[in-house]
Coordinates of C-alpha atoms in Angstrom, one line a residue:
M1 CA 167.0 98.3 170.4
E2 CA 163.5 99.1 171.7
L3 CA 163.6 102.5 173.4
F4 CA 159.9 103.3 172.9
D5 CA 157.8 100.4 174.0
R6 CA 154.1 101.2 173.9
P7 CA 152.6 101.3 177.4
A8 CA 149.9 98.8 178.0
F9 CA 147.6 101.5 179.4
G10 CA 147.9 104.0 176.6
E11 CA 144.8 102.8 174.6
R12 CA 142.1 105.3 175.6
A13 CA 142.6 108.9 174.7
V14 CA 141.3 112.4 175.1
I15 CA 141.9 114.5 172.0
V16 CA 142.8 118.2 172.2
Y17 CA 142.4 120.4 169.1
L18 CA 142.4 124.2 169.4
S19 CA 141.7 126.7 166.8
I20 CA 144.8 128.9 166.9
N21 CA 144.0 132.4 165.4
G22 CA 141.0 131.0 163.5
G23 CA 142.7 127.9 162.0
F24 CA 140.2 125.3 163.0
S25 CA 139.0 122.7 160.5
D26 CA 136.6 119.8 160.9
D27 CA 138.5 117.9 158.2
D28 CA 141.8 118.3 160.1
L29 CA 140.2 117.1 163.3
E30 CA 138.7 114.1 161.5
E31 CA 142.1 113.3 160.0
F32 CA 143.7 113.5 163.5
K33 CA 141.1 111.1 164.8
Q34 CA 142.0 108.6 162.0
L35 CA 145.7 109.0 163.1
V36 CA 144.7 108.1 166.7
I37 CA 142.7 105.1 165.5
S38 CA 145.7 104.0 163.3
A39 CA 147.8 104.0 166.4
D40 CA 145.3 101.4 168.0
V41 CA 144.1 104.0 170.4
E42 CA 140.4 104.7 171.1
P43 CA 139.5 108.4 171.0
L44 CA 137.0 108.9 173.8
V45 CA 136.4 112.6 174.1
T46 CA 137.5 115.6 172.0
V47 CA 138.3 118.9 173.8
S48 CA 138.2 121.8 171.4
G49 CA 138.4 125.6 171.8
S50 CA 140.1 128.6 170.4
R51 CA 143.0 130.9 171.3
R52 CA 144.8 133.7 169.6
A53 CA 148.1 132.1 170.5
P54 CA 149.2 129.1 172.5
D55 CA 149.9 129.5 176.2
K56 CA 153.7 129.4 176.8
R57 CA 153.4 127.2 179.8
Y58 CA 150.6 124.7 179.0
F59 CA 149.6 125.5 175.4
V60 CA 146.0 125.6 176.6
G61 CA 144.6 128.3 178.9
K62 CA 143.8 127.9 182.6
G63 CA 140.1 127.2 182.0
K64 CA 140.8 124.6 179.3
L65 CA 143.3 123.0 181.6
E66 CA 140.7 122.6 184.3
E67 CA 138.3 121.2 181.7
L68 CA 140.9 118.7 180.7
Q69 CA 141.3 117.6 184.3
Q70 CA 137.5 117.1 184.7
V71 CA 137.2 115.2 181.4
L72 CA 140.1 112.9 182.4
L73 CA 138.4 112.2 185.7
E74 CA 135.0 111.4 184.0
S75 CA 136.4 109.4 181.1
C76 CA 139.1 107.4 182.8
A77 CA 141.3 108.0 179.8
D78 CA 145.0 107.4 180.3
V79 CA 146.6 109.5 177.5
V80 CA 146.0 113.0 176.2
L81 CA 146.8 113.6 172.5
F82 CA 147.3 117.1 171.1
N83 CA 146.8 117.7 167.4
H84 CA 149.6 120.3 167.7
M85 CA 153.3 120.6 168.2
L86 CA 154.1 120.9 171.9
S87 CA 157.4 122.2 173.2
P88 CA 159.3 120.0 175.6
S89 CA 158.5 122.2 178.6
Q90 CA 154.8 122.3 177.6
Q91 CA 154.6 118.6 177.4
R92 CA 156.3 118.2 180.8
N93 CA 154.1 120.8 182.5
L94 CA 151.0 119.2 181.2
E95 CA 152.0 115.7 182.4
E96 CA 152.7 117.2 185.9
V97 CA 149.3 118.7 186.1
L98 CA 147.2 116.0 184.4
Q99 CA 149.1 113.1 185.8
V100 CA 148.8 111.1 182.5
R101 CA 150.9 110.7 179.5
V102 CA 150.8 113.6 177.0
L103 CA 151.7 113.2 173.4
D104 CA 151.7 115.8 170.6
R105 CA 151.1 115.2 166.9
T106 CA 154.7 114.4 166.0
S107 CA 155.0 111.9 168.8
L108 CA 151.8 110.2 167.7
I109 CA 153.0 109.8 164.1
L110 CA 156.4 108.5 165.3
D111 CA 154.5 105.9 167.4
I112 CA 152.5 104.8 164.3
F113 CA 155.6 104.5 162.3
A114 CA 157.2 102.4 165.1
Q115 CA 154.3 100.0 164.9
R116 CA 154.3 99.7 161.1
A117 CA 158.0 99.3 160.4
Q118 CA 158.8 95.7 159.4
S119 CA 162.1 95.6 157.6
F120 CA 165.5 96.1 159.3
E121 CA 166.0 99.4 157.5
G122 CA 162.6 100.6 158.4
K123 CA 163.1 99.9 162.1
L124 CA 166.4 101.7 162.0
Q125 CA 164.9 104.7 160.3
V126 CA 162.1 104.9 162.8
E127 CA 164.4 104.6 165.7
L128 CA 166.6 107.4 164.3
A129 CA 163.6 109.7 163.9
Q130 CA 162.5 108.9 167.5
L131 CA 166.0 109.5 168.9
Q132 CA 166.3 112.8 167.0
H133 CA 162.9 113.9 168.4
L134 CA 163.8 112.7 171.9
S135 CA 167.1 114.6 171.8
T136 CA 165.0 117.8 171.7
R137 CA 162.9 116.6 174.7
L138 CA 165.7 116.3 177.1
V139 CA 165.0 119.3 179.3
R140 CA 166.2 120.2 182.8
G141 CA 163.8 119.6 185.6
W142 CA 164.0 115.8 186.1
T143 CA 164.6 114.7 189.6
H144 CA 167.9 112.9 188.8
L145 CA 169.7 115.8 187.2
E146 CA 171.8 116.8 190.2
R147 CA 175.5 117.0 189.6
Q148 CA 177.1 113.5 190.0
K149 CA 180.5 112.6 191.3
G150 CA 183.0 111.0 189.0
G151 CA 182.2 107.4 188.5
I152 CA 183.3 104.2 186.8
G153 CA 181.8 103.4 183.4
L154 CA 179.4 105.7 181.7
R155 CA 179.6 109.0 183.6
G156 CA 182.5 111.4 183.4
P157 CA 183.6 113.5 186.3
G158 CA 180.8 115.8 187.4
E159 CA 178.6 114.8 184.5
T160 CA 174.8 115.1 185.0
Q161 CA 172.3 112.5 184.1
L162 CA 171.1 114.9 181.4
E163 CA 174.5 115.1 179.9
T164 CA 174.9 111.3 180.0
D165 CA 171.5 110.8 178.3
R166 CA 172.5 113.3 175.6
R167 CA 175.8 111.5 175.0
L168 CA 174.3 108.0 174.8
I169 CA 171.6 109.2 172.4
G170 CA 174.3 110.9 170.3
Q171 CA 176.3 107.7 170.2
R172 CA 173.3 105.6 169.2
I173 CA 172.3 108.2 166.5
R174 CA 175.8 108.0 164.9
Q175 CA 175.6 104.1 165.1
I176 CA 172.3 104.0 163.3
K177 CA 173.4 106.5 160.6
S178 CA 176.4 104.3 159.9
R179 CA 174.2 101.3 159.5
L180 CA 171.8 103.1 157.2
A181 CA 174.7 104.4 155.1
K182 CA 175.6 100.8 154.3
V183 CA 172.0 99.9 153.4
S184 CA 171.9 103.0 151.2
K185 CA 175.0 101.9 149.3
Q186 CA 173.2 98.6 148.5
R187 CA 170.2 100.5 147.2
D188 CA 172.5 102.8 145.1
Q189 CA 174.0 99.7 143.5
G190 CA 170.6 98.5 142.5
R191 CA 169.7 101.9 141.1
R192 CA 172.9 102.1 139.1
S193 CA 172.4 98.7 137.5
R194 CA 168.8 99.7 136.4
Q195 CA 170.2 102.9 135.0
R196 CA 172.9 101.1 133.0
A197 CA 170.2 98.8 131.6
D198 CA 168.0 101.9 130.8
V199 CA 165.1 100.4 132.7
P200 CA 162.8 103.3 133.7
T201 CA 161.9 103.7 137.3
V202 CA 158.4 104.9 138.4
S203 CA 157.7 105.8 142.0
L204 CA 154.2 106.0 143.5
V205 CA 153.8 109.0 145.8
G206 CA 150.7 110.5 147.4
Y207 CA 148.9 111.4 150.5
T208 CA 148.5 108.6 153.0
N209 CA 145.6 106.3 152.3
A210 CA 145.2 107.5 148.7
G211 CA 145.3 103.9 147.5
K212 CA 148.9 103.6 146.4
S213 CA 149.4 100.1 147.7
T214 CA 146.2 98.9 146.1
L215 CA 147.2 100.3 142.8
F216 CA 150.7 98.8 143.2
N217 CA 149.2 95.3 143.9
Q218 CA 146.9 95.5 140.8
L219 CA 149.7 96.6 138.5
T220 CA 152.4 94.1 139.7
G221 CA 150.4 91.1 141.1
A222 CA 152.1 91.7 144.5
E223 CA 150.4 91.1 147.8
I224 CA 151.8 93.9 150.0
Y225 CA 149.7 94.9 153.0
V226 CA 146.7 97.1 152.2
A227 CA 144.4 98.6 154.8
D228 CA 142.0 101.5 155.0
Q229 CA 144.1 103.4 157.5
L230 CA 146.9 106.0 157.6
F231 CA 150.5 104.9 157.0
A232 CA 149.6 101.2 156.2
T233 CA 152.8 101.1 154.1
L234 CA 156.2 102.1 155.4
D235 CA 158.8 99.8 153.9
P236 CA 159.4 100.5 150.1
T237 CA 158.6 97.7 147.7
L238 CA 160.0 97.5 144.1
R239 CA 158.6 95.3 141.4
Q240 CA 159.1 95.0 137.6
I241 CA 156.2 95.2 135.3
K242 CA 155.9 94.7 131.5
L243 CA 154.2 97.5 129.5
P244 CA 152.0 96.6 126.5
D245 CA 154.1 96.6 123.3
Y246 CA 157.1 97.9 125.2
G247 CA 159.7 96.5 127.6
E248 CA 159.8 96.6 131.4
L249 CA 159.9 99.3 134.0
V250 CA 160.5 99.2 137.8
I251 CA 157.7 100.5 140.0
A252 CA 158.2 101.5 143.6
D253 CA 155.6 101.8 146.4
T254 CA 156.6 104.3 149.1
V255 CA 155.4 105.7 152.4
G256 CA 152.5 108.1 152.2
F257 CA 152.7 111.8 153.1
I258 CA 150.6 113.8 155.4
Q259 CA 150.3 117.5 156.5
D260 CA 152.8 118.5 159.1
L261 CA 154.8 115.3 158.5
P262 CA 157.6 115.5 161.2
H263 CA 160.9 116.7 159.8
E264 CA 162.7 114.0 161.7
L265 CA 160.8 111.4 159.7
V266 CA 161.6 113.0 156.4
V267 CA 165.3 113.1 157.3
A268 CA 165.4 109.6 158.7
F269 CA 163.6 108.1 155.6
R270 CA 165.7 109.9 153.1
S271 CA 167.5 106.7 152.0
T272 CA 164.1 105.1 151.4
L273 CA 162.8 108.2 149.6
Q274 CA 165.8 108.1 147.4
E275 CA 163.8 105.8 145.1
T276 CA 161.4 108.8 144.7
I277 CA 164.2 111.4 144.3
E278 CA 165.9 109.4 141.5
A279 CA 162.8 108.1 139.7
D280 CA 162.2 108.9 136.0
L281 CA 158.5 109.5 136.7
L282 CA 156.3 110.0 139.7
L283 CA 152.8 108.6 139.8
H284 CA 151.1 111.1 142.1
V285 CA 148.1 109.1 143.5
V286 CA 145.2 111.2 144.7
D287 CA 142.0 110.2 146.4
A288 CA 139.7 111.8 143.9
S289 CA 136.7 111.3 146.2
S290 CA 138.2 113.3 149.0
P291 CA 136.9 116.9 149.4
N292 CA 140.4 117.9 150.5
R293 CA 142.2 116.5 147.5
H294 CA 143.6 119.9 146.4
E295 CA 145.1 120.4 149.9
H296 CA 146.5 116.9 149.8
I297 CA 148.2 117.6 146.5
R298 CA 149.8 120.7 147.9
E299 CA 151.1 118.8 151.0
V300 CA 152.6 116.1 148.9
N301 CA 154.3 118.6 146.6
A302 CA 155.7 120.4 149.7
V303 CA 157.3 117.2 150.9
L304 CA 158.6 116.4 147.4
K305 CA 160.2 119.8 147.4
E306 CA 161.8 119.2 150.8
I307 CA 163.5 116.0 149.6
G308 CA 164.5 117.5 146.2
A309 CA 162.1 115.6 144.0
D310 CA 159.9 118.5 143.0
K311 CA 161.6 118.7 139.5
T312 CA 160.8 115.1 138.6
P313 CA 158.0 114.7 136.0
Q314 CA 154.6 113.8 137.5
L315 CA 151.6 111.9 136.1
M316 CA 148.5 112.6 138.2
I317 CA 146.5 109.4 139.1
Y318 CA 143.0 110.3 140.4
N319 CA 142.0 107.1 142.2
K320 CA 138.8 105.9 143.9
I321 CA 136.4 107.1 141.2
D322 CA 134.2 104.2 142.3
K323 CA 133.2 106.4 145.2
M324 CA 132.1 109.2 142.9
S325 CA 129.0 109.5 140.8
V326 CA 129.0 109.7 137.0
V327 CA 132.8 109.5 136.7
E328 CA 134.2 107.0 134.3
P329 CA 137.9 106.1 133.7
H330 CA 139.5 108.6 131.3
I331 CA 142.7 110.4 130.4
D332 CA 143.2 114.2 130.6
K333 CA 145.7 115.7 128.2
G334 CA 147.4 119.1 128.1
D335 CA 147.5 121.7 125.3
G336 CA 150.5 120.0 123.8
G337 CA 148.8 116.6 123.8
Q338 CA 150.9 115.2 126.6
I339 CA 149.0 113.0 129.1
K340 CA 148.5 114.9 132.4
S341 CA 146.3 112.7 134.4
V342 CA 144.5 109.3 134.5
W343 CA 141.2 108.8 136.3
L344 CA 140.7 105.2 137.6
S345 CA 139.6 102.9 140.3
A346 CA 142.4 100.6 141.5
L347 CA 140.1 98.6 143.8
K348 CA 137.6 97.9 141.0
K349 CA 140.3 97.4 138.4
K350 CA 138.8 100.1 136.2
G351 CA 141.1 102.2 134.0
L352 CA 144.3 100.2 134.6
N353 CA 144.7 99.7 130.9
L354 CA 144.6 103.5 130.4
L355 CA 147.4 103.9 133.0
L356 CA 149.5 101.2 131.4
D357 CA 149.1 102.8 128.0
S358 CA 150.0 106.2 129.5
L359 CA 153.1 104.8 131.1
S360 CA 154.2 103.4 127.8
T361 CA 153.8 106.8 126.2
R362 CA 155.5 108.7 129.1
C363 CA 158.4 106.4 129.7
H364 CA 159.1 105.4 126.1
G365 CA 157.7 108.3 124.1
D366 CA 161.1 109.2 122.8
D367 CA 162.0 105.6 121.9
T368 CA 161.9 103.9 118.6
R369 CA 160.2 100.5 118.1
V370 CA 162.0 98.5 115.4
E371 CA 162.5 94.9 114.3
I372 CA 166.1 94.1 113.3
I373 CA 168.0 91.0 112.0
L374 CA 171.4 90.3 113.3
K375 CA 173.8 87.8 111.7
P376 CA 175.8 85.2 113.7
H377 CA 179.0 87.3 113.7
Q378 CA 177.1 90.3 115.3
A379 CA 176.9 88.7 118.8
K380 CA 178.7 91.6 120.4
L381 CA 176.2 94.1 118.9
R382 CA 173.4 91.9 120.1
A383 CA 174.8 92.0 123.7
Q384 CA 175.1 95.8 123.5
L385 CA 171.5 96.2 122.3
F386 CA 170.3 93.9 125.2
E387 CA 172.1 96.3 127.6
V388 CA 170.5 99.6 126.4
A389 CA 167.3 98.6 124.7
Q390 CA 164.0 97.0 125.8
V391 CA 163.8 93.6 124.0
I392 CA 160.1 92.8 123.2
K393 CA 160.8 89.4 121.7
E394 CA 163.5 87.5 119.9
N395 CA 163.5 84.5 117.5
N396 CA 166.4 82.4 116.1
R397 CA 166.2 81.6 112.4
E398 CA 167.5 78.3 111.0
D399 CA 170.4 80.2 109.3
G400 CA 171.7 81.3 112.7
C401 CA 170.4 84.9 112.5
W402 CA 168.5 86.6 115.3
V403 CA 165.2 88.4 114.6
I404 CA 164.8 90.9 117.4
D405 CA 161.9 93.2 118.2
I406 CA 163.3 96.1 120.3
N407 CA 162.3 99.4 121.8
I408 CA 165.5 101.5 121.7
P409 CA 166.1 105.0 123.2
N410 CA 166.9 107.5 120.5
K411 CA 170.3 108.2 122.1
Y412 CA 171.4 104.7 121.3
K413 CA 170.0 104.5 117.8
Y414 CA 173.5 104.9 116.4
L415 CA 174.1 101.2 117.3
L416 CA 171.6 100.3 114.6
A417 CA 174.0 101.6 112.0
G418 CA 175.9 98.4 112.4
V419 CA 172.8 96.3 111.6
G420 CA 172.8 94.7 108.2

């Protein structure tokens, strides 16, 4: 169901960014321009200014509104993009005056997600977010909202077009949630099977365009889409990798976060983000070369808290050190000797060995590496060990015994009492 087709004319934009009560930032403006470019829209002109508080009717003041009209006339732009949240009435009033399409920050991000989603689940999640956002945009004032007579089919007696729209949107939202619930059950089955096998799950999280997908490809040999743009990855990808001298783990690449990420998207993508919520370890990927890396870390942690993943252990991955001077791959440890962060360059494949060693330590630090010999009559014990332990290698001797090199969690070490 394509409710939000992109108009053919919405490709040249005027950007509006006001400093509200002194909150202007050149970096925020540059990030918004990157969002616009990621939406395949050309930013022509930036209109900036300052106000103590947004105007209730137009968000901008009268003078700035007149400036916008003049800029539109001169630039021939066909869409105005606000790096702010607009109320439904503000958006409608601006479109009436400017006679062009007006979108706020949330609508722009939703549009980017609509373009990027590839999987069936991803498209459903984006549509759910769009419909939830649209349901707040249904305001009185449309020309067709006069009271209708009772009719056949969709409308009930005396139901307005507004009420009909709300009812149809509500029906579609319930339908999408039902479909997503089925997909979520399938994901839950996969997670439960990994948990039964005691295979650790590691989830990549981070600010958008921090290099998560590049790192994922380098670790797994996958070929998922990578681009120097915001929200290049939407659909989650899971792969299994083998750690040096240990067993396997599952690594998941997920959607990147951004400041003021629309709440509708966080809610809609909750089933996708479940891989993050239930992960054993989060690899928090940071663009180390960004001057705003500390703000990005705070924004990511805020979203993690919103989805309930703030208690999951994190390993900080400072990526893109190839863009920094005099920074070599290295590991930082805390006072207790635990690995806190790894500095690397995924693009240049520098420091990946440090990351793999760190994952082995963090994911299997409480495990025991042991070589055991099982006799032919211990086939049942062998099957149990294969379920709960990481099998490094196995050899069959001529006498029928199995020589197995395993990495076993300490909570299952009691099984080794039967070895002999």
